[in-house]
XYZ file of C-alpha atoms in Angstrom:
625
model
C 0.000 0.000 0.000
C 1.283 3.454 -0.843
C 2.070 5.695 2.095
C 0.451 9.098 2.567
C 3.412 11.017 1.147
C 3.303 8.970 -2.046
C -0.470 9.452 -2.434
C -0.275 13.200 -2.003
C 2.757 13.421 -4.257
C 0.886 11.668 -7.063
C -1.995 14.103 -6.676
C 0.197 17.194 -6.844
C 1.014 16.787 -10.510
C -2.597 16.121 -11.413
C -3.915 19.132 -9.459
C -1.303 21.494 -10.889
C -2.557 20.568 -14.373
C -6.102 21.777 -13.558
C -7.553 25.248 -14.293
C -6.269 27.654 -11.645
C -7.551 30.993 -10.375
C -5.733 33.373 -7.979
C -8.021 33.920 -4.982
C -7.604 37.663 -4.601
C -5.845 39.942 -7.081
C -2.708 40.298 -4.946
C -2.779 36.757 -3.596
C -0.289 33.915 -3.841
C -3.181 31.630 -2.865
C -5.130 29.902 -5.630
C -8.201 27.783 -6.232
C -8.228 24.798 -8.581
C -11.195 23.702 -10.682
C -12.207 20.052 -10.534
C -15.447 18.582 -11.894
C -16.805 22.098 -12.340
C -16.081 23.367 -8.806
C -13.249 25.355 -7.188
C -11.102 24.064 -4.309
C -8.108 24.994 -2.225
C -5.351 22.533 -3.087
C -5.496 20.630 0.232
C -9.299 20.388 0.097
C -9.120 19.033 -3.433
C -6.500 16.451 -2.469
C -8.769 15.274 0.360
C -11.840 15.230 -1.898
C -10.138 13.098 -4.533
C -8.723 10.714 -1.921
C -12.147 10.243 -0.327
C -13.694 9.639 -3.764
C -11.197 6.871 -4.509
C -10.757 5.120 -1.190
C -13.921 5.420 0.889
C -15.503 1.966 0.721
C -18.387 1.996 3.157
C -20.312 3.961 5.742
C -22.784 2.648 8.291
C -26.562 3.045 7.731
C -26.780 4.752 11.129
C -24.195 7.402 10.168
C -25.270 10.903 9.142
C -23.648 12.980 6.418
C -23.951 16.747 6.827
C -23.287 18.550 3.556
C -23.060 22.337 3.281
C -21.638 25.140 1.214
C -19.046 26.942 3.392
C -20.551 29.357 5.959
C -24.141 28.199 5.699
C -24.580 26.954 9.260
C -22.217 23.955 9.441
C -21.079 24.541 13.037
C -24.640 25.026 14.270
C -25.999 21.929 12.527
C -23.124 19.755 13.705
C -24.018 20.745 17.276
C -27.702 20.054 16.657
C -27.147 16.647 15.047
C -24.688 15.569 17.742
C -27.020 16.696 20.536
C -30.064 15.037 18.958
C -28.234 11.738 18.428
C -26.725 11.692 21.933
C -29.528 13.180 24.009
C -30.073 9.992 26.018
C -26.412 9.805 27.046
C -25.847 13.559 27.350
C -28.936 15.474 28.417
C -28.646 19.122 27.399
C -31.553 20.125 29.677
C -31.306 23.836 28.920
C -28.593 26.345 28.219
C -28.466 27.480 31.833
C -29.198 24.233 33.654
C -26.487 22.596 35.710
C -27.282 19.228 34.106
C -25.878 20.553 30.842
C -22.479 21.459 32.299
C -21.028 18.015 31.640
C -22.186 17.860 28.043
C -19.362 17.058 25.570
C -20.002 20.306 23.704
C -18.695 22.133 26.764
C -15.292 20.518 26.198
C -14.982 20.181 22.425
C -16.187 22.260 19.516
C -18.988 20.880 17.310
C -16.273 20.133 14.735
C -14.483 17.794 17.154
C -17.451 16.028 18.781
C -17.605 12.617 17.057
C -17.535 14.412 13.719
C -15.050 14.454 10.848
C -14.680 16.565 7.742
C -14.653 14.034 4.922
C -12.151 15.821 2.677
C -10.011 17.253 5.492
C -9.612 13.962 7.317
C -8.894 12.185 4.035
C -6.136 14.705 3.261
C -4.411 14.007 6.569
C -5.095 10.263 6.522
C -5.033 9.274 2.850
C -4.628 5.551 3.510
C -7.535 5.483 5.990
C -9.865 8.350 5.016
C -12.559 7.528 7.596
C -11.759 6.412 11.171
C -13.162 3.173 12.565
C -16.479 4.736 13.531
C -17.425 8.363 13.236
C -21.220 8.742 13.246
C -21.261 12.242 11.765
C -19.424 12.920 8.519
C -19.432 16.457 7.183
C -18.409 17.781 3.812
C -18.439 20.820 1.546
C -18.100 18.650 -1.558
C -20.757 19.145 -4.264
C -23.270 16.334 -4.631
C -22.017 14.843 -7.872
C -18.455 14.627 -6.422
C -19.458 12.678 -3.300
C -17.995 9.189 -3.014
C -20.291 6.685 -4.720
C -20.391 4.658 -1.513
C -22.096 7.559 0.317
C -24.622 8.200 -2.461
C -25.468 4.505 -2.728
C -25.566 3.824 1.016
C -28.575 3.925 3.313
C -27.163 6.685 5.510
C -29.128 9.966 5.451
C -27.646 13.113 3.933
C -28.656 16.461 5.453
C -27.970 19.469 3.253
C -28.158 22.976 4.685
C -28.205 26.067 2.503
C -28.329 29.789 3.199
C -29.494 32.770 1.186
C -26.936 33.987 -1.326
C -26.185 37.424 0.110
C -25.680 36.364 3.727
C -23.642 33.365 2.612
C -21.357 35.562 0.517
C -20.785 38.124 3.297
C -20.119 35.457 5.914
C -17.734 33.605 3.584
C -15.849 36.833 2.826
C -15.327 37.557 6.536
C -14.288 33.969 7.281
C -11.917 33.771 4.319
C -10.017 36.813 5.544
C -9.820 35.394 9.071
C -8.375 32.166 7.701
C -5.845 33.757 5.352
C -2.160 33.719 6.181
C -0.835 36.873 7.810
C 1.620 37.026 4.920
C -1.244 37.638 2.492
C -3.279 40.846 2.303
C -7.006 40.494 2.986
C -9.311 40.082 0.023
C -11.332 43.261 -0.449
C -15.117 43.107 -0.573
C -15.032 44.149 -4.222
C -12.511 41.455 -5.178
C -14.446 38.775 -3.322
C -17.725 39.927 -4.844
C -16.406 39.818 -8.411
C -14.969 36.329 -7.892
C -18.084 35.018 -6.149
C -20.356 36.263 -8.953
C -18.158 34.378 -11.440
C -18.528 31.264 -9.307
C -14.951 31.388 -8.024
C -14.982 30.709 -4.295
C -14.074 27.696 -2.154
C -16.398 24.885 -3.323
C -18.187 27.320 -5.660
C -20.049 28.124 -7.796
C -22.510 28.708 -4.925
C -25.613 28.273 -7.088
C -24.469 25.031 -8.725
C -23.629 23.616 -5.288
C -27.156 24.250 -3.991
C -28.842 23.056 -7.171
C -26.933 19.776 -7.124
C -28.277 18.827 -3.701
C -31.703 20.359 -4.381
C -32.271 18.230 -7.489
C -30.937 15.143 -5.709
C -33.338 15.783 -2.799
C -36.264 15.928 -5.218
C -35.203 12.614 -6.760
C -34.448 10.933 -3.404
C -36.460 12.701 -0.649
C -35.987 9.772 1.726
C -32.228 9.942 1.272
C -31.552 13.696 1.259
C -33.105 16.311 3.534
C -32.744 19.825 2.102
C -32.949 22.481 4.852
C -32.708 26.262 4.820
C -30.742 28.185 7.441
C -33.445 30.860 7.503
C -36.177 28.304 8.240
C -34.175 27.009 11.184
C -33.739 30.564 12.480
C -37.437 31.298 12.130
C -38.930 28.023 13.376
C -36.133 26.152 15.162
C -38.416 23.777 17.050
C -40.218 22.640 13.920
C -36.955 22.137 12.034
C -35.249 20.262 14.893
C -38.161 17.811 15.043
C -37.981 17.350 11.264
C -34.220 16.865 11.409
C -34.413 14.347 14.274
C -37.035 12.258 12.512
C -35.099 12.244 9.240
C -31.827 11.031 10.769
C -33.635 8.292 12.700
C -33.841 9.850 16.164
C -37.463 11.104 16.399
C -38.745 12.679 19.585
C -41.298 10.745 21.583
C -44.513 12.365 22.747
C -43.137 12.272 26.286
C -39.962 14.092 25.202
C -41.955 16.789 23.454
C -44.147 17.203 26.533
C -41.037 17.533 28.712
C -39.650 20.284 26.470
C -36.655 18.328 25.174
C -36.967 19.898 21.727
C -36.813 23.401 23.161
C -33.916 22.417 25.436
C -31.910 21.301 22.415
C -32.811 24.488 20.523
C -31.622 26.620 23.440
C -28.538 24.535 24.201
C -27.358 24.670 20.575
C -28.237 28.303 20.000
C -25.571 30.636 18.649
C -25.598 32.650 21.871
C -25.161 29.590 24.086
C -22.492 27.790 22.056
C -20.448 30.937 21.546
C -20.303 31.470 25.324
C -18.772 28.068 26.083
C -15.145 28.499 27.137
C -14.030 25.865 24.639
C -15.381 28.036 21.827
C -13.660 31.135 23.164
C -10.186 29.840 23.990
C -9.467 26.465 22.369
C -8.377 25.521 18.847
C -9.290 22.792 16.374
C -7.482 21.105 13.509
C -10.615 19.361 12.253
C -11.768 22.269 10.134
C -8.689 22.911 7.977
C -6.191 20.221 7.046
C -3.139 22.492 7.066
C -4.065 24.998 9.799
C -4.742 25.213 13.511
C -7.884 27.320 13.864
C -9.377 29.072 16.893
C -12.878 27.839 17.695
C -14.137 31.417 18.162
C -13.620 32.018 14.449
C -16.772 29.998 13.811
C -18.944 32.347 15.851
C -19.260 35.783 14.265
C -22.904 36.856 14.442
C -25.187 33.996 13.497
C -27.777 36.531 12.384
C -28.339 37.997 8.960
C -24.767 39.078 8.317
C -25.534 42.270 6.479
C -22.717 44.582 7.496
C -20.495 43.906 4.533
C -23.395 44.056 2.099
C -24.720 47.348 3.495
C -21.275 48.933 3.529
C -20.988 48.136 -0.169
C -24.138 50.178 -0.982
C -24.228 53.835 -2.087
C -23.687 55.993 0.978
C -24.517 59.625 1.736
C -23.420 61.610 4.828
C -26.571 62.896 6.523
C -25.423 66.444 7.200
C -22.218 67.983 5.881
C -20.424 67.747 9.235
C -21.970 64.435 10.215
C -20.433 61.063 10.961
C -23.909 59.612 10.425
C -24.809 58.260 7.005
C -27.707 56.937 4.988
C -27.418 53.913 2.698
C -29.323 53.462 -0.550
C -31.180 50.211 -1.082
C -33.750 49.504 -3.809
C -33.841 53.217 -4.608
C -34.456 54.512 -1.065
C -32.241 55.823 1.753
C -31.989 54.228 5.207
C -30.104 54.507 8.448
C -28.001 51.362 8.765
C -30.066 49.788 11.576
C -33.332 50.518 9.737
C -31.949 48.901 6.604
C -30.795 45.819 8.485
C -34.298 45.449 9.937
C -35.943 46.054 6.574
C -33.880 43.370 4.853
C -34.417 40.894 7.687
C -38.190 41.443 7.548
C -38.144 41.010 3.765
C -36.406 37.675 4.121
C -38.002 36.112 7.161
C -41.563 37.354 7.600
C -43.734 34.478 6.403
C -47.290 35.296 7.349
C -49.569 37.852 8.920
C -53.137 37.358 10.031
C -56.015 38.631 7.861
C -57.264 40.577 10.916
C -53.949 42.416 11.354
C -53.501 45.978 10.146
C -50.363 47.399 8.550
C -49.862 51.146 8.984
C -47.371 52.505 6.453
C -46.091 56.070 6.508
C -43.261 58.302 5.468
C -41.552 59.531 8.666
C -43.362 62.410 10.410
C -46.609 62.190 8.492
C -48.913 61.319 11.397
C -47.712 57.875 12.445
C -48.186 58.382 16.204
C -51.666 59.831 15.728
C -52.865 57.067 13.417
C -51.461 54.336 15.633
C -53.561 55.732 18.466
C -56.635 55.954 16.227
C -56.299 52.410 14.861
C -55.661 50.935 18.316
C -58.613 52.794 19.824
C -60.958 51.836 16.975
C -59.980 48.161 17.136
C -60.260 47.973 20.937
C -63.230 50.258 21.630
C -65.388 47.439 23.026
C -62.742 46.422 25.581
C -61.446 49.941 26.280
C -64.094 52.613 25.960
C -62.499 56.018 25.378
C -65.761 57.857 26.149
C -64.283 61.331 25.801
C -60.984 62.990 26.508
C -62.155 64.352 29.852
C -64.430 61.545 31.037
C -63.371 59.443 33.993
C -64.261 56.270 32.045
C -61.258 56.884 29.809
C -58.707 57.029 32.627
C -58.060 53.286 32.505
C -57.509 53.227 28.759
C -54.175 51.566 27.763
C -53.087 54.761 25.989
C -52.843 56.391 29.402
C -50.092 53.951 30.329
C -48.212 53.298 27.088
C -47.441 55.401 24.056
C -49.206 54.611 20.770
C -45.926 53.035 19.638
C -46.067 50.490 22.461
C -49.793 49.641 22.501
C -50.006 46.258 20.753
C -48.029 47.736 17.880
C -44.609 46.993 16.428
C -42.370 48.709 13.927
C -41.730 46.037 11.324
C -38.119 46.986 10.531
C -37.191 48.063 14.064
C -38.515 44.921 15.717
C -36.856 42.751 13.042
C -33.514 44.473 13.705
C -33.691 43.608 17.405
C -35.245 40.177 16.916
C -33.795 38.828 13.657
C -34.782 35.221 14.335
C -38.399 36.136 15.136
C -39.163 39.357 13.262
C -42.831 39.461 14.283
C -43.961 38.494 17.791
C -46.604 35.819 18.332
C -49.504 38.170 17.739
C -49.280 41.887 17.226
C -52.430 43.177 15.511
C -50.899 46.462 14.336
C -47.682 46.420 12.320
C -46.219 49.752 11.294
C -43.492 50.543 8.820
C -41.733 53.321 6.943
C -40.603 50.917 4.219
C -41.552 51.894 0.652
C -44.279 49.801 -0.938
C -42.123 47.816 -3.360
C -39.779 46.795 -0.513
C -42.513 45.383 1.736
C -42.261 41.646 2.449
C -44.119 39.730 -0.249
C -46.164 38.030 2.458
C -47.704 41.368 3.479
C -48.450 42.444 -0.072
C -50.003 39.086 -0.900
C -51.930 38.678 2.358
C -55.516 39.687 3.078
C -54.575 42.138 5.827
C -55.401 45.797 5.077
C -52.658 48.375 4.557
C -53.360 51.949 5.645
C -51.041 54.541 4.157
C -50.952 58.086 5.546
C -49.203 60.928 3.754
C -48.684 64.605 4.512
C -48.021 67.623 2.342
C -44.391 67.980 1.315
C -43.547 71.202 3.135
C -44.988 70.323 6.537
C -43.512 66.844 6.278
C -40.055 68.234 5.563
C -40.141 70.720 8.458
C -41.428 68.138 10.936
C -38.792 65.628 9.798
C -36.017 68.218 10.158
C -37.040 69.001 13.751
C -37.391 65.328 14.660
C -34.067 64.356 13.065
C -32.206 66.878 15.195
C -33.977 65.690 18.336
C -32.923 62.131 17.568
C -29.295 62.899 16.689
C -26.513 61.986 19.042
C -25.282 64.793 21.280
C -21.861 64.133 19.786
C -23.088 65.295 16.370
C -23.944 68.889 15.501
C -27.544 69.526 14.425
C -28.293 69.528 10.719
C -29.014 73.069 9.596
C -32.260 73.854 7.792
C -30.283 74.595 4.625
C -28.373 71.297 4.746
C -31.534 69.312 5.394
C -33.383 71.143 2.621
C -30.699 70.463 0.030
C -30.594 66.762 0.936
C -34.393 66.418 1.018
C -34.767 68.008 -2.423
C -32.254 65.463 -3.775
C -34.312 62.675 -2.215
C -31.780 61.987 0.546
C -33.638 61.602 3.832
C -34.585 58.619 5.990
C -36.779 56.411 3.757
C -36.651 59.054 1.011
C -37.103 60.149 -1.710
C -40.333 61.534 -0.222
C -42.157 61.744 -3.571
C -41.261 58.217 -4.677
C -42.416 56.866 -1.314
C -45.865 58.447 -1.681
C -46.240 57.519 -5.327
C -45.432 53.872 -4.622
C -48.353 53.521 -2.210
C -50.599 55.830 -4.258
C -50.272 53.728 -7.407
C -50.689 50.506 -5.415
C -53.883 51.904 -3.831
C -55.301 52.671 -7.283
C -54.551 49.114 -8.397
C -55.818 47.486 -5.161
C -58.322 49.874 -3.495
C -59.697 47.080 -1.317
C -56.217 46.265 -0.033
C -54.678 49.732 0.460
C -56.372 52.796 1.940
C -54.547 56.001 1.012
C -55.253 58.805 3.520
C -54.060 62.380 3.803
C -53.082 63.948 7.091
C -54.768 67.187 6.028
C -58.089 65.421 5.360
C -58.021 63.924 8.840
C -57.355 67.369 10.309
C -60.169 68.942 8.316
C -62.835 66.222 8.672
C -61.708 63.865 11.434
C -65.103 62.241 11.981
C -65.517 61.369 8.307
C -62.001 59.957 8.083
C -62.283 57.932 11.304
C -65.461 56.275 9.986
C -63.744 55.536 6.686
C -60.702 54.144 8.488
C -62.781 51.952 10.819
C -64.774 50.467 7.953
C -61.655 49.751 5.899
C -59.836 47.847 8.672
C -62.928 45.770 9.443
C -64.269 47.587 12.524
C -67.166 49.697 11.171
C -69.300 51.773 13.531
C -72.857 50.659 14.062
C -75.734 53.102 13.758
C -76.138 52.886 17.532
C -72.468 53.784 18.082
C -72.737 56.782 15.784
C -75.878 57.925 17.601
C -74.084 57.609 20.951
C -71.221 59.781 19.700
C -68.543 57.053 19.785
C -66.902 58.414 16.629
C -66.526 61.858 18.172
C -65.282 60.377 21.443
C -62.490 58.593 19.565
C -61.626 61.762 17.642
C -61.349 63.729 20.879
C -59.576 61.003 22.829
C -56.918 60.585 20.129
C -56.482 64.280 19.409
C -53.000 65.764 19.475
C -53.917 67.942 22.453
C -55.320 65.058 24.491
C -52.588 62.489 23.778
C -49.782 64.974 24.395
C -51.190 65.726 27.859
C -51.101 62.113 29.063
C -48.359 61.708 31.639
C -46.943 58.710 29.770
C -46.306 60.955 26.766
C -44.636 63.618 28.877
C -42.332 61.568 31.071
C -41.858 58.029 29.777
C -39.588 56.584 27.088
C -39.942 53.977 24.353
C -37.518 51.714 22.509
C -40.110 50.705 19.902
C -39.432 53.632 17.631
C -35.671 53.333 17.125
C -33.807 50.035 17.325
C -30.637 51.480 18.823
C -32.020 54.331 20.946
C -34.223 54.982 23.951
C -36.514 57.844 22.958
C -38.679 60.119 25.094
C -42.358 59.875 24.176
C -42.728 63.665 24.207
C -40.478 63.837 21.149
C -43.425 62.617 19.064
C -45.592 65.580 19.999
C -44.399 68.924 18.607
C -47.289 70.860 17.038
C -49.216 68.663 14.633
C -50.443 71.723 12.737
C -51.177 72.108 9.056
C -49.184 74.939 7.476
C -46.513 75.217 10.177
C -43.917 75.221 7.391
C -44.643 78.943 6.834
C -42.849 79.682 10.108
C -39.592 78.138 8.850
C -39.295 78.079 5.073
C -38.404 81.038 2.904
C -40.531 81.911 -0.138
C -37.769 80.532 -2.325
C -37.768 77.201 -0.433
C -41.537 76.981 -0.692
C -41.360 77.629 -4.420
C -38.699 74.950 -4.931
C -40.633 72.283 -2.995
C -43.883 73.170 -4.780
C -42.175 72.906 -8.162
C -40.605 69.516 -7.349
C -43.896 68.199 -5.993
C -45.843 69.358 -9.039
C -43.328 67.755 -11.370
C -43.151 64.473 -9.436
C -46.922 64.093 -9.076
C -47.737 65.250 -12.595
C -50.396 63.061 -14.229
C -50.637 60.859 -11.111
C -53.849 62.405 -9.762
C -52.172 62.986 -6.390
C -52.218 66.526 -4.961
C -52.332 68.469 -1.703
C -54.357 71.382 -0.426
C -51.455 73.420 0.943
């Protein structure tokens, strides 16, 4: 039998004859193409060895296949914990009975698990140890050893959405690179990735290979999505356990074993184990010793690199704060992270829910109060603004932003694995219409859009922006803000495109989207409240109208009344901004129509009127002031 040096020596000549691509424009490191996919040299040596010499695997073994950085570490921990739960009870992440669990003392990559190609590279004459129940690989499906594809052992394939996978791979690649090599820039990595040149790429061909195989052999290959596991971990863990032959009993489910495993193997819990902070592994890379903490970066939607690659605009000429452009609109970074997370992970809303969409500072606080009060008038009677029967109303004790309402993008930013709580009947958003999650646009739930005339909206937004800015940053001057706003650069701007998106959608789907104007509500509040109530499915009865309920709601939710509640004078909320604690009184300035005249020059007024007229030309959308 040839020794390992002879085997690897024979492979060297073959590999050096393959197509080669420098991995990074200034790099001495290269990838080699084999059977349509790109490999580091050592990975390719291991892959070829395992193809040629792996004879058999046990039916009870599990093969975990992934594209790099799509959840391999997490799923290794889950599979190991599921398979060994009778011998090693995880209990929960904080329970003392979990302190002796093997995952406290070895990384998921070292717990009875072996990388197929890495182990084969280091042990070419014995590519699989006597018994290793979990085999993992990044090899594409058609390159797997025939013995694995023809065996009875289950194959679990985990994939991740393209953008997060790319960003995570870029970060990890630079961590793994030799200190002698410069890091690969985001632009370099992006260009290579799009051409399919990345370790084990092309990404898309890798996924499609396993996807098609799973359709042909659903009992052999389980195809899972990282995002599904993040969103519904309990459901996915049960599915995974059943597929690999370790289903949960009814008794186990009743005792919460599924949830214990979910918590024990969570990113937060695993990353806090000392072994994953301090120790190293050689399982992951055949030629390197790697720190375990390198496998725990965020575990959420890893958007930083992607967002930093977008068009960027300083928000104020002397500001360190910026807006990023995505799908034609401008966002603060945290808002954009939340928006993208909600786009990706929000699956369903209830038909009885209500979505309130607005451009910032166009009446959001007021309409949240109105919608909440209309929907809950039978349980919480507002009577009138001065009546004692209204003193126990929830709006006395929580701001409109906290009363059974959530900001879609803000909540998603803070809760990326569960972007909508169990049941929140009012969802609000500043996202433009075309960027809304498809599930909202295709659902039966009504969307209420409120807009405000350009000039008042601009002035109110300018005031609010300066209130919200860090004390370390100078305020944005009226002139700076005006110039940016006119160019479309403001949070969730351009203003005109935002309005037109919802306006056109309301014309196409009038039963789905109610388009309201702030000025109409100011001028005829009773008429608008009745229209709003009917649209969201809570119409007023004749008896209620006779008893003055409509007027009571108008008075109770008036600017003057809400702003005088103690909760809106003294308390704070974190619902409105994902990274800030904000005083409720910041949402109550004047609420007047025409206040812009106190701030804008005639020239400014003329410029905004001209832009508005041009933008809304032939749309049928206009304002009174």
